[in-house]
PDB file of C-alpha atoms in Angstrom:
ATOM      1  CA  UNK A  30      17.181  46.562 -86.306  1.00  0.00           C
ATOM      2  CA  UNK A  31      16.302  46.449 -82.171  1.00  0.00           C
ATOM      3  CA  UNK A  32      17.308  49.386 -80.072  1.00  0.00           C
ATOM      4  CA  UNK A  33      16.631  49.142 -76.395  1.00  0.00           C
ATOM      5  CA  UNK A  34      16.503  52.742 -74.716  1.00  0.00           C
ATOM      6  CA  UNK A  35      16.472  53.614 -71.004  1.00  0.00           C
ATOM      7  CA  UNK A  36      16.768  56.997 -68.883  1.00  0.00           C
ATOM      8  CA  UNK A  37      16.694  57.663 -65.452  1.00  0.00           C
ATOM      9  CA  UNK A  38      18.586  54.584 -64.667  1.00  0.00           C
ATOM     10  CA  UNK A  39      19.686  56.416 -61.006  1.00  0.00           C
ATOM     11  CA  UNK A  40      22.034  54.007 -59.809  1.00  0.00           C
ATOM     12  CA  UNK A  41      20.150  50.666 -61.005  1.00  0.00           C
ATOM     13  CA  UNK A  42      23.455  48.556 -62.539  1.00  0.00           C
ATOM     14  CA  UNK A  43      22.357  45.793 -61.942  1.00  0.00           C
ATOM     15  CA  UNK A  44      19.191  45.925 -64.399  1.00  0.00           C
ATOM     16  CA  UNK A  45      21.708  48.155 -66.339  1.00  0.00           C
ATOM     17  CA  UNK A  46      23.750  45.108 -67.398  1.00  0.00           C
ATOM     18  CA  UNK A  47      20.972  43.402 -69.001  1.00  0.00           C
ATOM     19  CA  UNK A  48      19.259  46.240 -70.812  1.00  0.00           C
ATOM     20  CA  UNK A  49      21.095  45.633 -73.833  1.00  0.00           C
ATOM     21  CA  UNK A  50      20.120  41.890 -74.215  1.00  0.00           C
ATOM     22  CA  UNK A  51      18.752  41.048 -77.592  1.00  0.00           C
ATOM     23  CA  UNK A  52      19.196  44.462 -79.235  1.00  0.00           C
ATOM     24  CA  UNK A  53      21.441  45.991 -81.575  1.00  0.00           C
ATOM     25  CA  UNK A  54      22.091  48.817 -79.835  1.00  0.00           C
ATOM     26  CA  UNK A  55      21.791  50.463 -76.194  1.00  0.00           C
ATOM     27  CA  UNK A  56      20.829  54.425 -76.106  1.00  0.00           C
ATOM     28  CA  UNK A  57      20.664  55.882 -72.526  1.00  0.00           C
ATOM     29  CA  UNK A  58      19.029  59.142 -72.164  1.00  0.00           C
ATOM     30  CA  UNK A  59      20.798  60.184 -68.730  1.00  0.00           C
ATOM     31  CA  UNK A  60      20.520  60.581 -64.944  1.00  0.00           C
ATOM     32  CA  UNK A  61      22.806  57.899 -64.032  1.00  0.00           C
ATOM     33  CA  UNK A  62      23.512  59.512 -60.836  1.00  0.00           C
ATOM     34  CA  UNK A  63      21.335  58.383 -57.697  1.00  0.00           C
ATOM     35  CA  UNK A  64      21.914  61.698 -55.198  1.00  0.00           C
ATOM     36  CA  UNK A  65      18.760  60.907 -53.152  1.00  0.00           C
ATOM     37  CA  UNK A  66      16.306  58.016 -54.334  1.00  0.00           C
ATOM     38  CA  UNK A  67      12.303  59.571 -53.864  1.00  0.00           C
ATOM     39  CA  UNK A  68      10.997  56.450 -53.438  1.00  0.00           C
ATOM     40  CA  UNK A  69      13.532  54.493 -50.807  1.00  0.00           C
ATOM     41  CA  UNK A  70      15.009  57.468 -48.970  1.00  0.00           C
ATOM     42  CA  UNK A  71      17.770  54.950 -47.620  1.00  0.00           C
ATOM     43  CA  UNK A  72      19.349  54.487 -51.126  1.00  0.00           C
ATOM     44  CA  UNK A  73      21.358  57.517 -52.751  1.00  0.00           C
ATOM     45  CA  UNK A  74      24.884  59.746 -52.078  1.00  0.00           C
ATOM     46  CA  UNK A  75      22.654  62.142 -49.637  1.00  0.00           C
ATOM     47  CA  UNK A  76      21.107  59.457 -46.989  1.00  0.00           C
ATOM     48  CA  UNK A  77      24.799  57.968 -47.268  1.00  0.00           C
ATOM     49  CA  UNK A  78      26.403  61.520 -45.775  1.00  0.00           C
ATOM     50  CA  UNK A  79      23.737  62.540 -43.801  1.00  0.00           C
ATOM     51  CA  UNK A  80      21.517  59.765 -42.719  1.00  0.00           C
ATOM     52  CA  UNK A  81      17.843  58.716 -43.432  1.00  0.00           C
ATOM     53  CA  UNK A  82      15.846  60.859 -41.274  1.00  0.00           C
ATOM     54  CA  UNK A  83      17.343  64.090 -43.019  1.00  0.00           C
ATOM     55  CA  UNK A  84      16.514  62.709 -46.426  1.00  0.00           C
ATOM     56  CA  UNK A  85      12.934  62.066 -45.198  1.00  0.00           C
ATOM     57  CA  UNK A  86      12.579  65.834 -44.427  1.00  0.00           C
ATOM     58  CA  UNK A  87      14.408  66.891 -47.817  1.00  0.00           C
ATOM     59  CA  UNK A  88      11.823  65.152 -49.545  1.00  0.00           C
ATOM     60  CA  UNK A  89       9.223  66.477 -47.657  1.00  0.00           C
ATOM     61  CA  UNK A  90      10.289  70.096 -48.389  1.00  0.00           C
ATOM     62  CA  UNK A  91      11.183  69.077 -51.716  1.00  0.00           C
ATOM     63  CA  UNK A  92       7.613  67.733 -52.633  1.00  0.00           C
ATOM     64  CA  UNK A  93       5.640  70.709 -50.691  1.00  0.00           C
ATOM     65  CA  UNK A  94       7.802  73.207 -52.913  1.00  0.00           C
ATOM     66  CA  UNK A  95       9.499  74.487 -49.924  1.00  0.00           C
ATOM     67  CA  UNK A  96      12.689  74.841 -51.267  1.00  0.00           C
ATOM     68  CA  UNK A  97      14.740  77.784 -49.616  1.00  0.00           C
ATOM     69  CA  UNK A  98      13.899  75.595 -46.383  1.00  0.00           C
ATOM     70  CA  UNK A  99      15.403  72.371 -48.443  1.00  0.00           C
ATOM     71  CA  UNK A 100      18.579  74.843 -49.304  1.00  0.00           C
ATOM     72  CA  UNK A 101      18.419  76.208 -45.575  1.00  0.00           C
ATOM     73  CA  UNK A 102      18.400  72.291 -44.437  1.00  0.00           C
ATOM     74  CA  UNK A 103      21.488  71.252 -47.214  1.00  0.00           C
ATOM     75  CA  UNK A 104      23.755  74.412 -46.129  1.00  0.00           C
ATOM     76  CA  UNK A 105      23.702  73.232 -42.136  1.00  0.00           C
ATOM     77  CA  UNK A 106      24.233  69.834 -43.135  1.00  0.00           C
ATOM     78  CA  UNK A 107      27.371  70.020 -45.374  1.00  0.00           C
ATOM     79  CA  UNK A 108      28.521  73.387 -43.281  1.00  0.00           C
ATOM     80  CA  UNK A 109      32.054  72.000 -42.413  1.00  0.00           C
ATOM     81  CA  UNK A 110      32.380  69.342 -45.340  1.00  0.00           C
ATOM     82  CA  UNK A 111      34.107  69.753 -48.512  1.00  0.00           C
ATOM     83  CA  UNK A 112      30.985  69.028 -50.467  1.00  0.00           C
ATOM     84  CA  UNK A 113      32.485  69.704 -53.739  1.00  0.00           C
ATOM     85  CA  UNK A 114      34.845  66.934 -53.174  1.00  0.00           C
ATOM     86  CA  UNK A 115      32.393  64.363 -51.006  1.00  0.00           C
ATOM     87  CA  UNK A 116      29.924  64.495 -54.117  1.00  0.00           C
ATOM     88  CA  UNK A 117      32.776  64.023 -57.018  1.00  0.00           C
ATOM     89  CA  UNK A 118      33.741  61.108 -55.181  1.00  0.00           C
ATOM     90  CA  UNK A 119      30.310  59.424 -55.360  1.00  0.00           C
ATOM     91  CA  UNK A 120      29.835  60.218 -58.261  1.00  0.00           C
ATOM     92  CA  UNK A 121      32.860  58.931 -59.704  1.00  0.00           C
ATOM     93  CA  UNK A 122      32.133  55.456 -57.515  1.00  0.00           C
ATOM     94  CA  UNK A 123      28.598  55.171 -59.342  1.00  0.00           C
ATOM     95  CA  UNK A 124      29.843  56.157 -62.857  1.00  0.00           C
ATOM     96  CA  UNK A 125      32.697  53.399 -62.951  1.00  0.00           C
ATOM     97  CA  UNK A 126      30.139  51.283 -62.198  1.00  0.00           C
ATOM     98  CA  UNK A 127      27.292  52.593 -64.392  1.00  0.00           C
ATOM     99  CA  UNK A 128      29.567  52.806 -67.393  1.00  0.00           C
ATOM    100  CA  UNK A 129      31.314  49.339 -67.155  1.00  0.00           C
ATOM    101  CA  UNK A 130      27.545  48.078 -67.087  1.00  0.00           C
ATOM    102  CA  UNK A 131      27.192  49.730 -70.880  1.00  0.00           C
ATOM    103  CA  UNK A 132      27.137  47.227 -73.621  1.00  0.00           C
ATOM    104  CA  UNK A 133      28.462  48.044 -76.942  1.00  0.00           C
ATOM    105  CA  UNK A 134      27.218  49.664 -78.561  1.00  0.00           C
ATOM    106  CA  UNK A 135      25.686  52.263 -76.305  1.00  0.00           C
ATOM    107  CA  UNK A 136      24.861  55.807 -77.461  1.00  0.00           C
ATOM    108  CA  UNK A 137      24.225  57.935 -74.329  1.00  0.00           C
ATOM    109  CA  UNK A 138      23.790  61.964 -73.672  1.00  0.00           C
ATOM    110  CA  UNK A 139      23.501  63.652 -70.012  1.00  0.00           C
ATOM    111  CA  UNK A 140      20.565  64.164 -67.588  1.00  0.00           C
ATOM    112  CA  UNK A 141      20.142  66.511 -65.385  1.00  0.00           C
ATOM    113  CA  UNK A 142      21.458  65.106 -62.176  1.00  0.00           C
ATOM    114  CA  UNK A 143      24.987  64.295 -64.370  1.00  0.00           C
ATOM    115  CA  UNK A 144      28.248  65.723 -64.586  1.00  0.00           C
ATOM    116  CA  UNK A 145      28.963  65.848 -67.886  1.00  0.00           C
ATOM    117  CA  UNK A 146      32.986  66.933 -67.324  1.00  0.00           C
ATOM    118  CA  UNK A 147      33.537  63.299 -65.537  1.00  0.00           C
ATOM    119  CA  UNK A 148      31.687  61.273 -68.561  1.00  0.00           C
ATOM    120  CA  UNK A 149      34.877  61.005 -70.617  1.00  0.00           C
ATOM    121  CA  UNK A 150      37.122  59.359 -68.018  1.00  0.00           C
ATOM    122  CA  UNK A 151      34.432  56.470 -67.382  1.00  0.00           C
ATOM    123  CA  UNK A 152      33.142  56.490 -71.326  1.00  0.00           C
ATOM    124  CA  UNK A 153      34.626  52.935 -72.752  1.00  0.00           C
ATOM    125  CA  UNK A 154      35.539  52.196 -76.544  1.00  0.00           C
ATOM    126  CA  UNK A 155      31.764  50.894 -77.878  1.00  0.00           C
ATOM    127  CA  UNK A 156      30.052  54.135 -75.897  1.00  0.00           C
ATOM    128  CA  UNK A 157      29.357  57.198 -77.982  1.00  0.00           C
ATOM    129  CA  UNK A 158      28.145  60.232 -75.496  1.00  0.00           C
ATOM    130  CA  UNK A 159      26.113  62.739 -77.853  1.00  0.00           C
ATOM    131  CA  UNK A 160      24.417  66.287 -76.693  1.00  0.00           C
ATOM    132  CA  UNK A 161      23.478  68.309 -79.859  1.00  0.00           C
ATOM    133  CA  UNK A 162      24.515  65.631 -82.024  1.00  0.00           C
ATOM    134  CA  UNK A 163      23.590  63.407 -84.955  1.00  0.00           C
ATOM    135  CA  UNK A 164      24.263  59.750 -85.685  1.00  0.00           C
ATOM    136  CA  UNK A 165      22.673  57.066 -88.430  1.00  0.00           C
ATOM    137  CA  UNK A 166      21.492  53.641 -86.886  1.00  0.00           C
ATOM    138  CA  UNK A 167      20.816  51.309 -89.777  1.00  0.00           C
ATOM    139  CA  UNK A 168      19.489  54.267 -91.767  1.00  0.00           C
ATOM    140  CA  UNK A 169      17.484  56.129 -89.631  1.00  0.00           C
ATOM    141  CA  UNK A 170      18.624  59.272 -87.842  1.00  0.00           C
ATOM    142  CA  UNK A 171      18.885  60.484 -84.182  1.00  0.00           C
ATOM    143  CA  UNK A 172      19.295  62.912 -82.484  1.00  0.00           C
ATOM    144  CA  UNK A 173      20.312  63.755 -78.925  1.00  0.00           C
ATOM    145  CA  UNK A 174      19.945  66.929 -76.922  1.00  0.00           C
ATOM    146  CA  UNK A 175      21.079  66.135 -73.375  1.00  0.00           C
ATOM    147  CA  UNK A 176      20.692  68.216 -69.524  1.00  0.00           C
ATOM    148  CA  UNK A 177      17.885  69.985 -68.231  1.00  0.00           C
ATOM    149  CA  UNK A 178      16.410  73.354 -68.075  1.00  0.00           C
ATOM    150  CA  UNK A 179      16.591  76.127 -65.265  1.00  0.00           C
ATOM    151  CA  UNK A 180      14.574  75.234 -62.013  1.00  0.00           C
ATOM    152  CA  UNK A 181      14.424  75.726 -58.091  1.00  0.00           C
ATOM    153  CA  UNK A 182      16.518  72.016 -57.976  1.00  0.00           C
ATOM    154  CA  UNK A 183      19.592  73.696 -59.377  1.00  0.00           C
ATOM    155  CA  UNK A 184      20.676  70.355 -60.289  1.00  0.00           C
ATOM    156  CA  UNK A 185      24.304  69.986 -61.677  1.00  0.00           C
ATOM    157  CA  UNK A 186      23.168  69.659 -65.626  1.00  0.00           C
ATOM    158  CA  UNK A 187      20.871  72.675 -66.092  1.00  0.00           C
ATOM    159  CA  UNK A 188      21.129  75.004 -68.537  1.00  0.00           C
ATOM    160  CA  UNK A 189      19.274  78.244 -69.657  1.00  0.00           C
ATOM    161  CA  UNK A 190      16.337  77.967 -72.213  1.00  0.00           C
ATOM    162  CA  UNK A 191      18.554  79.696 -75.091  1.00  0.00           C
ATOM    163  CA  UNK A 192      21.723  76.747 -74.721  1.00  0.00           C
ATOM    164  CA  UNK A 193      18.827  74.050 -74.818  1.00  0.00           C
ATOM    165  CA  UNK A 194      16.996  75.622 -78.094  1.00  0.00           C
ATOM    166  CA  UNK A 195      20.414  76.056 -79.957  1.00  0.00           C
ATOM    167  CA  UNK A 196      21.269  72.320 -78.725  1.00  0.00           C
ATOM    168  CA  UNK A 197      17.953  71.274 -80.282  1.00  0.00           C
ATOM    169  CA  UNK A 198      18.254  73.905 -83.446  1.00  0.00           C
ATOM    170  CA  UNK A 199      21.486  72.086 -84.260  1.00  0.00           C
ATOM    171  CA  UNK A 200      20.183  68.882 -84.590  1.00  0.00           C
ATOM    172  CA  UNK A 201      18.215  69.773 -87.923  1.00  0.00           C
ATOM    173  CA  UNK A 202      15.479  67.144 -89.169  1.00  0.00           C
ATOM    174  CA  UNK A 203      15.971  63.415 -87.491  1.00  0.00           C
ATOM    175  CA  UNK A 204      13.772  60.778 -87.749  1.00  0.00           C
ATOM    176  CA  UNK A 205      14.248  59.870 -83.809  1.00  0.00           C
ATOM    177  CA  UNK A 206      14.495  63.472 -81.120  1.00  0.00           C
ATOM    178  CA  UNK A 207      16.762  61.899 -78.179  1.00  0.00           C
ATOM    179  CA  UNK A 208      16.358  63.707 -75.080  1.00  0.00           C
ATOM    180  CA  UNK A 209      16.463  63.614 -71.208  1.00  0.00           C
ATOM    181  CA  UNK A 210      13.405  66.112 -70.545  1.00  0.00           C
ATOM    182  CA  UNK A 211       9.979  66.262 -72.544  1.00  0.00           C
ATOM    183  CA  UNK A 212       8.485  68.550 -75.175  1.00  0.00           C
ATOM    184  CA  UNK A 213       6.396  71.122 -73.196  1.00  0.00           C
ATOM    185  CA  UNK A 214       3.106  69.203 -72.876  1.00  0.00           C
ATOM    186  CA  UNK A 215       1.512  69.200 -69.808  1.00  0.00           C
ATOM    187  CA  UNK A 216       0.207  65.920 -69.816  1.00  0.00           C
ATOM    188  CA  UNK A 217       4.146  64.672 -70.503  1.00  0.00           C
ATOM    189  CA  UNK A 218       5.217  66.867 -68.052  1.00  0.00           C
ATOM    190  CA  UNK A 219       3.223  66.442 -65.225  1.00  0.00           C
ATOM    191  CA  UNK A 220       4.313  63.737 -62.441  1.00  0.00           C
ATOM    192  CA  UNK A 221       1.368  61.895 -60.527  1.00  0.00           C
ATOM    193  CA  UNK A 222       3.365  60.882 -57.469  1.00  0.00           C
ATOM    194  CA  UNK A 223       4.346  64.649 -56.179  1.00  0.00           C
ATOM    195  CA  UNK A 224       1.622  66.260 -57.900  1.00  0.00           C
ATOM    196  CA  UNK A 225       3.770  68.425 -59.701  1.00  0.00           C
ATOM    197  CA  UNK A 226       5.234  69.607 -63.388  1.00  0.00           C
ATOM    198  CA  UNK A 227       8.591  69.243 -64.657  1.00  0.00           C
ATOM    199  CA  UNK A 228      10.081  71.299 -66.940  1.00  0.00           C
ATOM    200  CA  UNK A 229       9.606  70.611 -70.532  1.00  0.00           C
ATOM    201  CA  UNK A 230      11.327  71.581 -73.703  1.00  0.00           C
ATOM    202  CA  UNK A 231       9.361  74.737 -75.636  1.00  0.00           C
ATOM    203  CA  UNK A 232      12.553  74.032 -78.351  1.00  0.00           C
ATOM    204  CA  UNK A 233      11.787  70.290 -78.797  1.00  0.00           C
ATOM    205  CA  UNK A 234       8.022  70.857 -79.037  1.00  0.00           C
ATOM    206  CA  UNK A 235       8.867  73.678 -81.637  1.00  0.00           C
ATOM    207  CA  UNK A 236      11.153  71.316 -83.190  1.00  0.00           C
ATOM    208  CA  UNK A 237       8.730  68.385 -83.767  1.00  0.00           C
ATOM    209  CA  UNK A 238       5.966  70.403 -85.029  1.00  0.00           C
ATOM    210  CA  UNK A 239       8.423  71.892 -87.301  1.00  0.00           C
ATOM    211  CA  UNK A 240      10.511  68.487 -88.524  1.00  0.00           C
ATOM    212  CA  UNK A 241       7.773  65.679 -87.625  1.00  0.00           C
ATOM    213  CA  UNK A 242      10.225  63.060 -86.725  1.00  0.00           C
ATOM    214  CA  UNK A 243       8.922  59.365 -86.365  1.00  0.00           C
ATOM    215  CA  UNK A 244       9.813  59.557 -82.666  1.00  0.00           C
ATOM    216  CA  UNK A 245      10.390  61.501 -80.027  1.00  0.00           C
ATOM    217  CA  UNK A 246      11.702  59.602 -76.865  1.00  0.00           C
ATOM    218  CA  UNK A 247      13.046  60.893 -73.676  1.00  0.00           C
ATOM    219  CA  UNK A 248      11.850  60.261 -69.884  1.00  0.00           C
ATOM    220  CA  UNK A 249      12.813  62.356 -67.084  1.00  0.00           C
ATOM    221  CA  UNK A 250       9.393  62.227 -65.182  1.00  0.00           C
ATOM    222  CA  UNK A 251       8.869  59.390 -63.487  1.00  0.00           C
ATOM    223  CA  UNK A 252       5.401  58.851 -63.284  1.00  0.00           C
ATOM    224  CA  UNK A 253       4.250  60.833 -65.655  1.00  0.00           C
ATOM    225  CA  UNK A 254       0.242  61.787 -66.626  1.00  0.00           C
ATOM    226  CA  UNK A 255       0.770  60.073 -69.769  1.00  0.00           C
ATOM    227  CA  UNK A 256       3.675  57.653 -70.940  1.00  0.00           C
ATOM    228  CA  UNK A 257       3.055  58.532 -74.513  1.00  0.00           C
ATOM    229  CA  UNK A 258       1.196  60.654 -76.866  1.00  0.00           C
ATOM    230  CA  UNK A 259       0.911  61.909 -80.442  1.00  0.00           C
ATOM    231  CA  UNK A 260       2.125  65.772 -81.399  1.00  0.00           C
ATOM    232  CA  UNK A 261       1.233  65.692 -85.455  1.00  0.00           C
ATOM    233  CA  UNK A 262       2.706  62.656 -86.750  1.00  0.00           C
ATOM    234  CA  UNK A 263       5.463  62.631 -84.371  1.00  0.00           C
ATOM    235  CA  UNK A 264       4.920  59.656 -81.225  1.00  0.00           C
ATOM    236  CA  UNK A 265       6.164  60.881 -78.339  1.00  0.00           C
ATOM    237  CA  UNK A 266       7.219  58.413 -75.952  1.00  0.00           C
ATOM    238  CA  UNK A 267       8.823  58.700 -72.101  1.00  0.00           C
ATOM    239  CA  UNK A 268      10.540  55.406 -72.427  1.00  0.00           C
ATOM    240  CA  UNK A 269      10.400  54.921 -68.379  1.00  0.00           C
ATOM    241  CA  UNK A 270      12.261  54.882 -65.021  1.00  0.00           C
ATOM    242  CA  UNK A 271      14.153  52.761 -65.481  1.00  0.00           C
ATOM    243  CA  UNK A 272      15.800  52.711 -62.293  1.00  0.00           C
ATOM    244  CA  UNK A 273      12.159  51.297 -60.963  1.00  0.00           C
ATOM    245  CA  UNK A 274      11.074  49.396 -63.692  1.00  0.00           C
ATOM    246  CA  UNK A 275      14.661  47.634 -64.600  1.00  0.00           C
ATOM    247  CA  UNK A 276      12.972  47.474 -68.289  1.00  0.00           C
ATOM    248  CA  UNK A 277      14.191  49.332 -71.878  1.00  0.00           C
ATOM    249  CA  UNK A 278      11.798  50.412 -74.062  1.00  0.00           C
ATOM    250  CA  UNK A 279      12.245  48.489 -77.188  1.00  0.00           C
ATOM    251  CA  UNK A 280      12.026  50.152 -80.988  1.00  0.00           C
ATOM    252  CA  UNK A 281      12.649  47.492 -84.177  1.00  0.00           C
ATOM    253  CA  UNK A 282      12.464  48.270 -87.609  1.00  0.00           C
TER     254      UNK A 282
END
């Protein structure tokens, strides 16, 4: 059995298409959405409504941790828009797309930049879209706890610290921990490029000290201190941007 996974695939369809080649099965581990690319400040729904210089200063704030002046800056901008209804739109353009890239089968949950209330209008028959959930893959079980915590980003898919840990708790002992942010390890949390940490899971670190799964994957950091490490017996694994890198991380056994 081959499984290719991805996450953080913001927008990259193209690469998308072909992630699935030679495997079994596709799992995707969320953030299809690309609101405002970090690295090319042109690409993304914001640059697209507001231009490229503005999304050169929201990244500035955004990296210097300025962020009531990055909320300051995003109220004058969409003051006079319908921004409810601007962002649905683009978000429904890059999910038809995103989701007609999916082979099958694909086995997906949510990251935190997705809207998890659009996924079943754009989910096709051979995609199963999991979050707290179990299913078997030629014996071996995962598990998939999907969204983001709490943070000063108030992206779309964050939710408090006691919904995650029951998400997690439900899961019970799997032999592969599927989810869009890390355990709570600094050196999986922590992103090299803006010299910051992400938040990370206290639940799923909790959860594979407690249940030692084979694997726990999951990627939301982008360039992360370390790719992969070992908590007990468990190998913990961000399986990449895939967005910049265009390439799954393969498991066989």
């Amino acid at each position: 059995m081959r499984v290719h996974v991805v996450s953080d695939v913001h927008g990259n369809t193209r690469d998308l298409a072909r992630a699935g080649d030679g495997a079994d099965a596709l799992i995707c581990l969320g953030d299809l959405v690309l609101f405002l690319d970090y690295a090319d400040h042109s690409r993304g729904i914001f640059p697209d409504l507001f231009g490229v210089e503005n999304a050169d200063l929201i990244v500035e704030l955004r990296t210097a941790r300025r962020f009531d002046e990055a909320r300051d800056l995003g109220r004058r901008l969409w003051a006079g828009l319908d921004r409810d209804a601007a962002i649905l739109s683009a978000v429904r353009k890059q999910y038809a797309e995103m989701f007609a890239a999916f082979p099958a089968p694909t086995y997906a949950t949510y990251g935190n930049v997705d809207i998890p209330s659009l996924w079943p209008e754009y989910a096709r028959p051979g995609t199963t879209v999991l979050d707290g959930e179990r299913v078997e893959l030629d014996g071996r079980v995962f598990g998939f706890v999907g969204g983001g915590l709490r943070t000063p980003m108030r992206t779309p898919f964050e939710v408090s610290d006691e919904e995650y840990a029951a998400k997690v708790e439900a899961l019970g002992e799997v032999d592969v921990l599927c989810s869009h942010i890390p355990p709570d390890v600094p050196e999986l949390t922590y992103d090299v490029i803006p010299r910051r940490f992400e938040r990370g899971s206290r639940a799923l670190l909790e959860a594979i000290r407690r249940t030692r799964p084979r694997y726990a994957l999951f990627g939301h950091v982008h360039q992360p201190l370390a790719q992969r490490m070992r908590i007990g017996t468990t190998e913990c694994v961000n399986v990449g941007h895939f967005a910049a890198t265009g390439r799954p991380w393969a498991l066989e056994w």
